[in-house]
């Protein structure tokens, strides 16, 4: 067991295929759900290129410099299949920069579902197919084999951990949510209940969210946050071996803009942390190898890293969301039986969790966050565009002789 104290920095990279303003008059006539006009809020190429210049390219430039300047620095990434496809199509220079990072040997890719879906909770065979698709594209583009797993939106429960253990992963990630951990700290390695080999790393949500959500909030009592102040907070758990900082990659430059100082904070972090000789950085799989589990964590309920509730209500909390996702997965058998690659791919792109997130109506608690990420005027507009695309999927099935 390692006698060092490690930061495990895990960043998640994702962009969905947003559904354009697809009307009922388009259904049965065109199937271009994801091809919005240039300049529209749903144009995927525009959004990917914007985020590339605000976040992906400047962050990767700094990460390469951090790797060069700090021999102990390393991190883990998960990159969805949907964003990898779009980077290949719209911003190949960004994909190349991610390949350079992984090529250093100090950046791990974490496995997940290709389409950033909630398939685990609706169709296990479809879930496993998407996990394999993601494993395949990571091997093709990065020439690495994944050994750690995270599910969409850090969703997690005992069943998922059991599946991942049986699938042979070294580690799985979850939110370090207090009602699940109880008296335990997220800063230790754990074993999921009912598993034999896999390790559980739990997000330190307080320190992670200080960076991801509060960094540029001028109403925050700790504003402005500096690296020295952050290092002071890490000393509160000086006798605990891990500091799991999990967040969206787009934190850097997109959610927290460059003028907030977030890039300077990121680049200064390893230098400050590594001033202490016992400190280091580890990837998710390295930490799972180096540290023994100190206890078992039982999580029969599903938790996520979203909203104040940390459950699935951000995606399936209202009737619109529940009806949309149930309708989509209700087509599973017929869609797959067609063997029509284009039809199956459109159906899978509609499984991406973002579509249901845009339909969220929790405006009195986390609604501002949902509205910030949505390209639609309202949750109802998102629902209408999605369901019109769904009805076109049904039309395409009837054309092939399926009864729906």
Coordinates of C-alpha atoms in Angstrom, one line a residue:
X1 CA 0.0 0.0 0.0
X2 CA 1.3 3.4 -0.9
X3 CA 2.5 5.7 1.8
X4 CA 2.0 8.7 -0.4
X5 CA -1.0 11.1 -0.5
X6 CA -2.4 11.4 -4.0
X7 CA -4.7 13.7 -6.0
X8 CA -6.8 11.7 -8.5
X9 CA -7.8 14.3 -11.1
X10 CA -10.6 13.0 -13.3
X11 CA -12.1 15.1 -16.1
X12 CA -15.1 14.2 -18.2
X13 CA -15.3 15.4 -21.9
X14 CA -18.7 15.3 -23.6
X15 CA -20.8 16.9 -26.3
X16 CA -24.2 15.5 -27.4
X17 CA -25.7 15.6 -30.8
X18 CA -28.3 18.3 -30.2
X19 CA -31.7 17.8 -31.9
X20 CA -32.5 20.7 -34.2
X21 CA -35.9 22.5 -34.4
X22 CA -37.4 19.4 -35.8
X23 CA -41.1 19.8 -36.4
X24 CA -44.0 17.3 -36.9
X25 CA -44.0 18.5 -40.5
X26 CA -40.4 17.2 -40.9
X27 CA -41.4 13.8 -39.5
X28 CA -41.8 11.2 -42.3
X29 CA -40.1 13.6 -44.8
X30 CA -36.5 14.1 -43.5
X31 CA -34.4 12.3 -41.0
X32 CA -31.8 15.0 -40.3
X33 CA -32.6 15.4 -36.6
X34 CA -29.1 16.6 -35.7
X35 CA -28.4 18.9 -38.7
X36 CA -29.3 22.4 -37.5
X37 CA -28.5 25.4 -39.7
X38 CA -25.2 27.2 -39.0
X39 CA -25.7 29.9 -36.4
X40 CA -28.7 28.2 -34.7
X41 CA -28.4 27.3 -31.0
X42 CA -28.5 23.6 -31.8
X43 CA -25.8 23.6 -34.5
X44 CA -23.4 20.9 -33.2
X45 CA -20.4 21.9 -35.4
X46 CA -20.7 25.5 -34.1
X47 CA -20.8 24.5 -30.5
X48 CA -18.0 22.0 -30.7
X49 CA -15.7 24.6 -32.4
X50 CA -16.7 27.2 -29.8
X51 CA -15.9 24.9 -26.9
X52 CA -12.7 23.8 -28.6
X53 CA -11.3 27.3 -28.7
X54 CA -12.6 28.3 -25.3
X55 CA -11.8 25.1 -23.4
X56 CA -10.3 22.0 -25.1
X57 CA -7.3 23.6 -26.9
X58 CA -6.2 26.0 -24.2
X59 CA -6.7 23.3 -21.5
X60 CA -4.8 20.6 -23.4
X61 CA -2.0 23.1 -24.0
X62 CA -1.7 23.7 -20.3
X63 CA -2.0 20.0 -19.4
X64 CA 0.9 19.2 -21.7
X65 CA 3.0 21.8 -20.0
X66 CA 2.0 20.5 -16.6
X67 CA 3.0 17.0 -17.6
X68 CA 6.4 18.4 -18.9
X69 CA 7.1 20.5 -15.8
X70 CA 5.9 18.1 -13.1
X71 CA 7.2 14.5 -13.4
X72 CA 4.6 13.3 -10.9
X73 CA 1.6 14.9 -12.5
X74 CA -0.9 12.6 -14.2
X75 CA -4.7 12.5 -14.7
X76 CA -7.6 10.5 -16.0
X77 CA -10.1 11.4 -18.7
X78 CA -13.3 9.9 -20.0
X79 CA -14.3 11.1 -23.5
X80 CA -17.7 10.0 -24.9
X81 CA -18.0 8.5 -28.3
X82 CA -20.3 11.3 -29.4
X83 CA -17.7 14.0 -28.7
X84 CA -14.9 11.9 -30.3
X85 CA -17.0 11.6 -33.5
X86 CA -17.6 15.3 -33.6
X87 CA -14.0 16.2 -32.9
X88 CA -13.0 13.9 -35.8
X89 CA -15.5 15.8 -38.0
X90 CA -15.3 19.4 -36.9
X91 CA -12.1 19.9 -34.9
X92 CA -9.5 17.3 -35.7
X93 CA -6.8 19.4 -34.1
X94 CA -8.5 18.9 -30.8
X95 CA -8.6 15.2 -31.2
X96 CA -4.9 15.3 -32.1
X97 CA -4.2 17.2 -28.9
X98 CA -6.0 14.6 -26.8
X99 CA -4.0 11.9 -28.5
X100 CA -0.8 13.7 -27.7
X101 CA -1.8 13.8 -24.0
X102 CA -2.6 10.1 -23.9
X103 CA 0.6 9.4 -25.8
X104 CA 2.6 10.8 -22.8
X105 CA 1.7 7.6 -20.9
X106 CA 0.5 9.7 -18.0
X107 CA -3.1 10.2 -19.0
X108 CA -5.6 7.4 -18.5
X109 CA -8.8 7.0 -20.5
X110 CA -11.8 5.7 -18.4
X111 CA -14.4 3.6 -20.1
X112 CA -18.1 4.6 -20.2
X113 CA -21.1 4.3 -22.6
X114 CA -20.4 5.5 -26.1
X115 CA -23.6 7.6 -26.3
X116 CA -23.5 9.0 -22.7
X117 CA -26.8 7.2 -22.1
X118 CA -28.8 5.9 -19.2
X119 CA -29.1 2.5 -20.9
X120 CA -28.0 0.7 -17.8
X121 CA -31.3 1.5 -16.2
X122 CA -33.4 0.5 -19.2
X123 CA -31.8 -2.2 -21.3
X124 CA -28.7 -4.1 -20.1
X125 CA -27.8 -5.6 -23.5
X126 CA -27.9 -2.1 -25.1
X127 CA -25.8 -0.8 -22.2
X128 CA -23.2 -3.4 -22.7
X129 CA -23.2 -2.8 -26.5
X130 CA -22.5 0.9 -25.9
X131 CA -19.7 0.2 -23.4
X132 CA -18.0 -2.1 -26.0
X133 CA -18.4 0.5 -28.7
X134 CA -16.7 3.0 -26.4
X135 CA -13.9 0.6 -25.6
X136 CA -13.4 0.0 -29.3
X137 CA -13.2 3.7 -30.3
X138 CA -10.8 4.4 -27.5
X139 CA -8.6 1.5 -28.7
X140 CA -8.8 2.8 -32.3
X141 CA -8.1 6.4 -31.6
X142 CA -5.7 6.2 -28.6
X143 CA -4.3 2.6 -28.8
X144 CA -5.1 1.9 -25.1
X145 CA -7.3 -0.6 -23.3
X146 CA -9.5 0.8 -20.5
X147 CA -9.3 -0.7 -17.0
X148 CA -11.6 1.7 -15.0
X149 CA -15.3 2.5 -15.5
X150 CA -17.7 5.3 -14.8
X151 CA -21.3 5.4 -15.8
X152 CA -23.2 8.4 -17.3
X153 CA -23.4 11.4 -15.0
X154 CA -21.5 9.3 -12.4
X155 CA -24.7 7.3 -11.9
X156 CA -23.9 4.4 -9.5
X157 CA -25.5 1.7 -7.4
X158 CA -24.7 -1.8 -6.2
X159 CA -25.9 -3.4 -9.4
X160 CA -23.6 -1.3 -11.5
X161 CA -20.7 -2.0 -9.3
X162 CA -21.4 -5.8 -9.4
X163 CA -21.6 -5.6 -13.2
X164 CA -18.3 -3.7 -13.5
X165 CA -16.6 -6.2 -11.1
X166 CA -17.8 -9.1 -13.2
X167 CA -16.6 -7.3 -16.3
X168 CA -13.1 -7.2 -14.9
X169 CA -12.5 -3.5 -14.2
X170 CA -10.0 -2.4 -11.6
X171 CA -12.0 0.6 -10.4
X172 CA -15.3 2.4 -10.6
X173 CA -16.2 6.0 -9.8
X174 CA -19.1 7.4 -7.8
X175 CA -20.2 10.6 -6.1
X176 CA -18.9 10.7 -2.4
X177 CA -22.5 11.4 -1.3
X178 CA -22.9 11.8 2.5
X179 CA -26.1 9.8 2.8
X180 CA -24.3 6.8 1.3
X181 CA -20.9 7.2 2.9
X182 CA -22.3 8.1 6.3
X183 CA -19.5 8.8 8.7
X184 CA -16.9 7.8 6.2
X185 CA -14.6 10.2 4.2
X186 CA -14.5 10.2 0.4
X187 CA -10.7 10.4 0.8
X188 CA -10.2 6.6 1.1
X189 CA -10.4 3.6 -1.2
X190 CA -13.4 1.5 -0.8
X191 CA -14.9 -1.8 -2.0
X192 CA -18.4 -1.8 -3.4
X193 CA -20.9 -4.1 -1.6
X194 CA -21.3 -7.6 -3.1
X195 CA -18.1 -7.4 -5.2
X196 CA -14.8 -9.3 -5.0
X197 CA -12.1 -7.4 -6.8
X198 CA -13.1 -3.9 -8.0
X199 CA -12.2 -0.7 -6.0
X200 CA -14.5 2.3 -5.5
X201 CA -13.2 5.9 -5.7
X202 CA -15.6 8.5 -4.4
X203 CA -15.6 12.1 -5.5
X204 CA -14.7 14.7 -2.9
X205 CA -17.7 16.8 -4.0
X206 CA -16.9 19.8 -1.8
X207 CA -13.4 20.5 -3.1
X208 CA -14.4 19.4 -6.6
X209 CA -17.4 21.7 -6.8
X210 CA -15.3 24.6 -5.3
X211 CA -13.4 24.5 -8.6
X212 CA -16.2 23.4 -11.0
X213 CA -19.1 25.5 -9.8
X214 CA -18.0 28.2 -7.3
X215 CA -14.6 29.3 -8.6
X216 CA -15.9 32.5 -10.3
X217 CA -18.9 33.2 -8.1
X218 CA -18.3 36.6 -6.6
X219 CA -21.1 36.0 -4.1
X220 CA -19.3 33.0 -2.6
X221 CA -17.8 33.8 0.8
X222 CA -14.5 32.3 -0.2
X223 CA -14.2 34.3 -3.5
X224 CA -11.6 34.7 -4.9
X225 CA -10.2 31.2 -4.6
X226 CA -6.5 30.9 -4.9
X227 CA -4.2 27.9 -5.1
X228 CA -2.8 28.7 -1.6
X229 CA -6.3 28.9 -0.2
X230 CA -7.2 25.5 -1.8
X231 CA -4.0 23.9 -0.5
X232 CA -5.0 25.1 2.9
X233 CA -8.3 23.2 2.6
X234 CA -6.5 20.0 1.6
X235 CA -4.7 20.1 4.9
X236 CA -7.9 19.5 6.7
X237 CA -7.6 15.8 5.6
X238 CA -3.8 15.6 5.9
X239 CA -4.0 12.0 7.3
X240 CA -6.2 10.7 4.5
X241 CA -4.5 9.2 1.4
X242 CA -6.7 10.3 -1.5
X243 CA -8.2 13.6 -2.8
X244 CA -10.6 12.7 -5.6
X245 CA -11.2 15.7 -7.8
X246 CA -13.8 14.8 -10.4
X247 CA -15.4 17.4 -12.7
X248 CA -16.4 18.2 -16.3
X249 CA -13.5 19.0 -18.5
X250 CA -15.4 22.0 -19.8
X251 CA -15.0 23.5 -16.3
X252 CA -11.8 25.0 -17.7
X253 CA -12.7 27.9 -20.1
X254 CA -16.3 27.1 -20.8
X255 CA -18.1 26.9 -17.4
X256 CA -15.4 29.0 -15.7
X257 CA -14.2 31.5 -18.3
X258 CA -10.6 32.3 -18.9
X259 CA -10.9 35.8 -17.4
X260 CA -11.8 34.2 -14.1
X261 CA -8.2 32.9 -13.7
X262 CA -9.2 29.3 -13.9
X263 CA -6.4 28.3 -16.3
X264 CA -3.8 29.9 -14.0
X265 CA -5.3 28.0 -11.1
X266 CA -5.2 24.7 -12.9
X267 CA -1.6 25.2 -14.0
X268 CA -0.4 26.2 -10.5
X269 CA -2.2 23.3 -8.8
X270 CA 0.5 20.5 -9.3
X271 CA 3.4 22.8 -8.4
X272 CA 1.7 23.8 -5.1
X273 CA 0.6 20.2 -4.3
X274 CA 4.0 18.6 -5.1
X275 CA 5.9 21.0 -2.8
X276 CA 5.3 18.3 -0.2
X277 CA 7.5 15.3 -0.9
X278 CA 4.9 12.8 0.2
X279 CA 2.4 14.2 -2.3
X280 CA 1.8 12.8 -5.8
X281 CA -0.8 12.4 -8.5
X282 CA -2.3 9.1 -9.6
X283 CA -4.6 8.0 -12.3
X284 CA -7.8 6.2 -11.3
X285 CA -6.4 2.7 -12.1
X286 CA -3.0 3.5 -10.4
X287 CA -4.8 4.5 -7.2
X288 CA -6.9 1.3 -7.3
X289 CA -3.6 -0.7 -7.5
X290 CA -1.7 1.3 -4.9
X291 CA -4.4 1.6 -2.2
X292 CA -6.3 -1.1 -0.3
X293 CA -10.0 -0.8 0.4
X294 CA -10.6 0.3 4.0
X295 CA -14.3 -0.6 4.1
X296 CA -17.3 -1.7 2.1
X297 CA -19.8 0.8 0.7
X298 CA -23.4 -0.4 0.3
X299 CA -25.4 1.7 -2.2
X300 CA -28.7 0.1 -3.1
X301 CA -30.2 3.3 -4.4
X302 CA -29.0 5.1 -7.5
X303 CA -26.9 8.2 -7.0
X304 CA -25.4 10.7 -9.5
X305 CA -23.3 13.8 -9.4
X306 CA -26.2 16.1 -10.5
X307 CA -28.2 18.7 -8.6
X308 CA -28.9 19.0 -4.9
X309 CA -30.7 15.6 -4.9
X310 CA -27.8 13.6 -6.4
X311 CA -30.3 11.2 -8.0
X312 CA -31.8 10.6 -11.5
X313 CA -34.5 13.3 -11.3
X314 CA -32.5 15.7 -13.5
X315 CA -33.2 13.3 -16.4
X316 CA -36.4 11.4 -15.4
X317 CA -38.0 13.6 -12.8
X318 CA -41.1 14.8 -14.7
X319 CA -43.7 13.2 -16.9
X320 CA -42.2 14.6 -20.1
X321 CA -38.9 13.0 -19.4
X322 CA -40.3 9.7 -18.2
X323 CA -42.6 9.4 -21.3
X324 CA -39.8 10.4 -23.7
X325 CA -37.2 7.9 -22.4
X326 CA -39.7 5.1 -21.9
X327 CA -41.0 5.6 -25.5
X328 CA -37.4 5.6 -26.9
X329 CA -36.4 2.4 -25.1
X330 CA -39.7 0.8 -26.1
X331 CA -38.4 0.7 -29.7
X332 CA -35.3 -1.3 -28.8
X333 CA -36.2 -4.7 -30.1
X334 CA -37.6 -3.4 -33.4
X335 CA -34.8 -0.9 -34.0
X336 CA -32.1 -3.5 -33.5
X337 CA -33.9 -6.1 -35.6
X338 CA -33.8 -3.8 -38.7
X339 CA -30.0 -4.1 -38.9
X340 CA -30.2 -0.6 -40.4
X341 CA -27.0 1.1 -39.2
X342 CA -28.2 4.7 -39.9
X343 CA -31.5 4.0 -38.1
X344 CA -29.8 2.4 -35.1
X345 CA -27.3 5.2 -34.8
X346 CA -30.0 7.9 -34.9
X347 CA -31.9 6.0 -32.1
X348 CA -28.7 5.7 -30.1
X349 CA -27.9 9.4 -30.5
X350 CA -31.4 10.1 -29.1
X351 CA -30.5 8.1 -26.0
X352 CA -27.9 10.6 -24.9
X353 CA -28.9 11.8 -21.5
X354 CA -28.6 15.5 -22.4
X355 CA -31.9 15.3 -24.3
X356 CA -33.8 14.4 -21.2
X357 CA -31.8 16.9 -19.1
X358 CA -33.0 19.7 -21.4
X359 CA -36.6 18.7 -20.5
X360 CA -36.0 19.2 -16.7
X361 CA -38.4 21.5 -15.0
X362 CA -36.7 21.9 -11.6
X363 CA -36.5 25.6 -11.9
X364 CA -36.8 26.4 -8.3
X365 CA -33.7 24.6 -7.2
X366 CA -31.2 23.7 -9.9
X367 CA -33.1 25.1 -12.9
X368 CA -30.5 27.8 -13.6
X369 CA -27.9 25.2 -14.2
X370 CA -30.2 23.2 -16.5
X371 CA -31.1 26.4 -18.5
X372 CA -27.4 27.3 -18.9
X373 CA -26.7 24.1 -20.6
X374 CA -29.8 23.9 -22.8
X375 CA -29.9 25.1 -26.4
X376 CA -33.7 25.4 -26.2
X377 CA -36.0 28.2 -25.1
X378 CA -37.8 25.9 -22.7
X379 CA -38.0 22.3 -21.5
X380 CA -41.2 21.9 -23.5
X381 CA -39.5 23.0 -26.7
X382 CA -36.8 20.3 -26.1
X383 CA -39.5 17.7 -25.5
X384 CA -41.4 18.6 -28.7
X385 CA -38.2 18.4 -30.9
X386 CA -37.3 15.1 -29.3
X387 CA -40.7 13.5 -29.7
X388 CA -41.0 14.6 -33.3
X389 CA -37.8 12.8 -34.0
X390 CA -39.1 9.8 -32.1
X391 CA -42.2 9.8 -34.2
X392 CA -40.0 9.8 -37.3
X393 CA -38.1 6.8 -36.0
X394 CA -41.5 5.0 -35.7
X395 CA -42.3 6.1 -39.3
X396 CA -39.0 4.6 -40.5
X397 CA -39.8 1.4 -38.7
X398 CA -43.3 1.1 -40.3
X399 CA -41.6 1.6 -43.7
X400 CA -39.6 -1.5 -43.0
X401 CA -42.7 -3.5 -42.1
X402 CA -42.5 -3.3 -38.3
X403 CA -45.6 -2.7 -36.3
X404 CA -45.1 0.0 -33.7

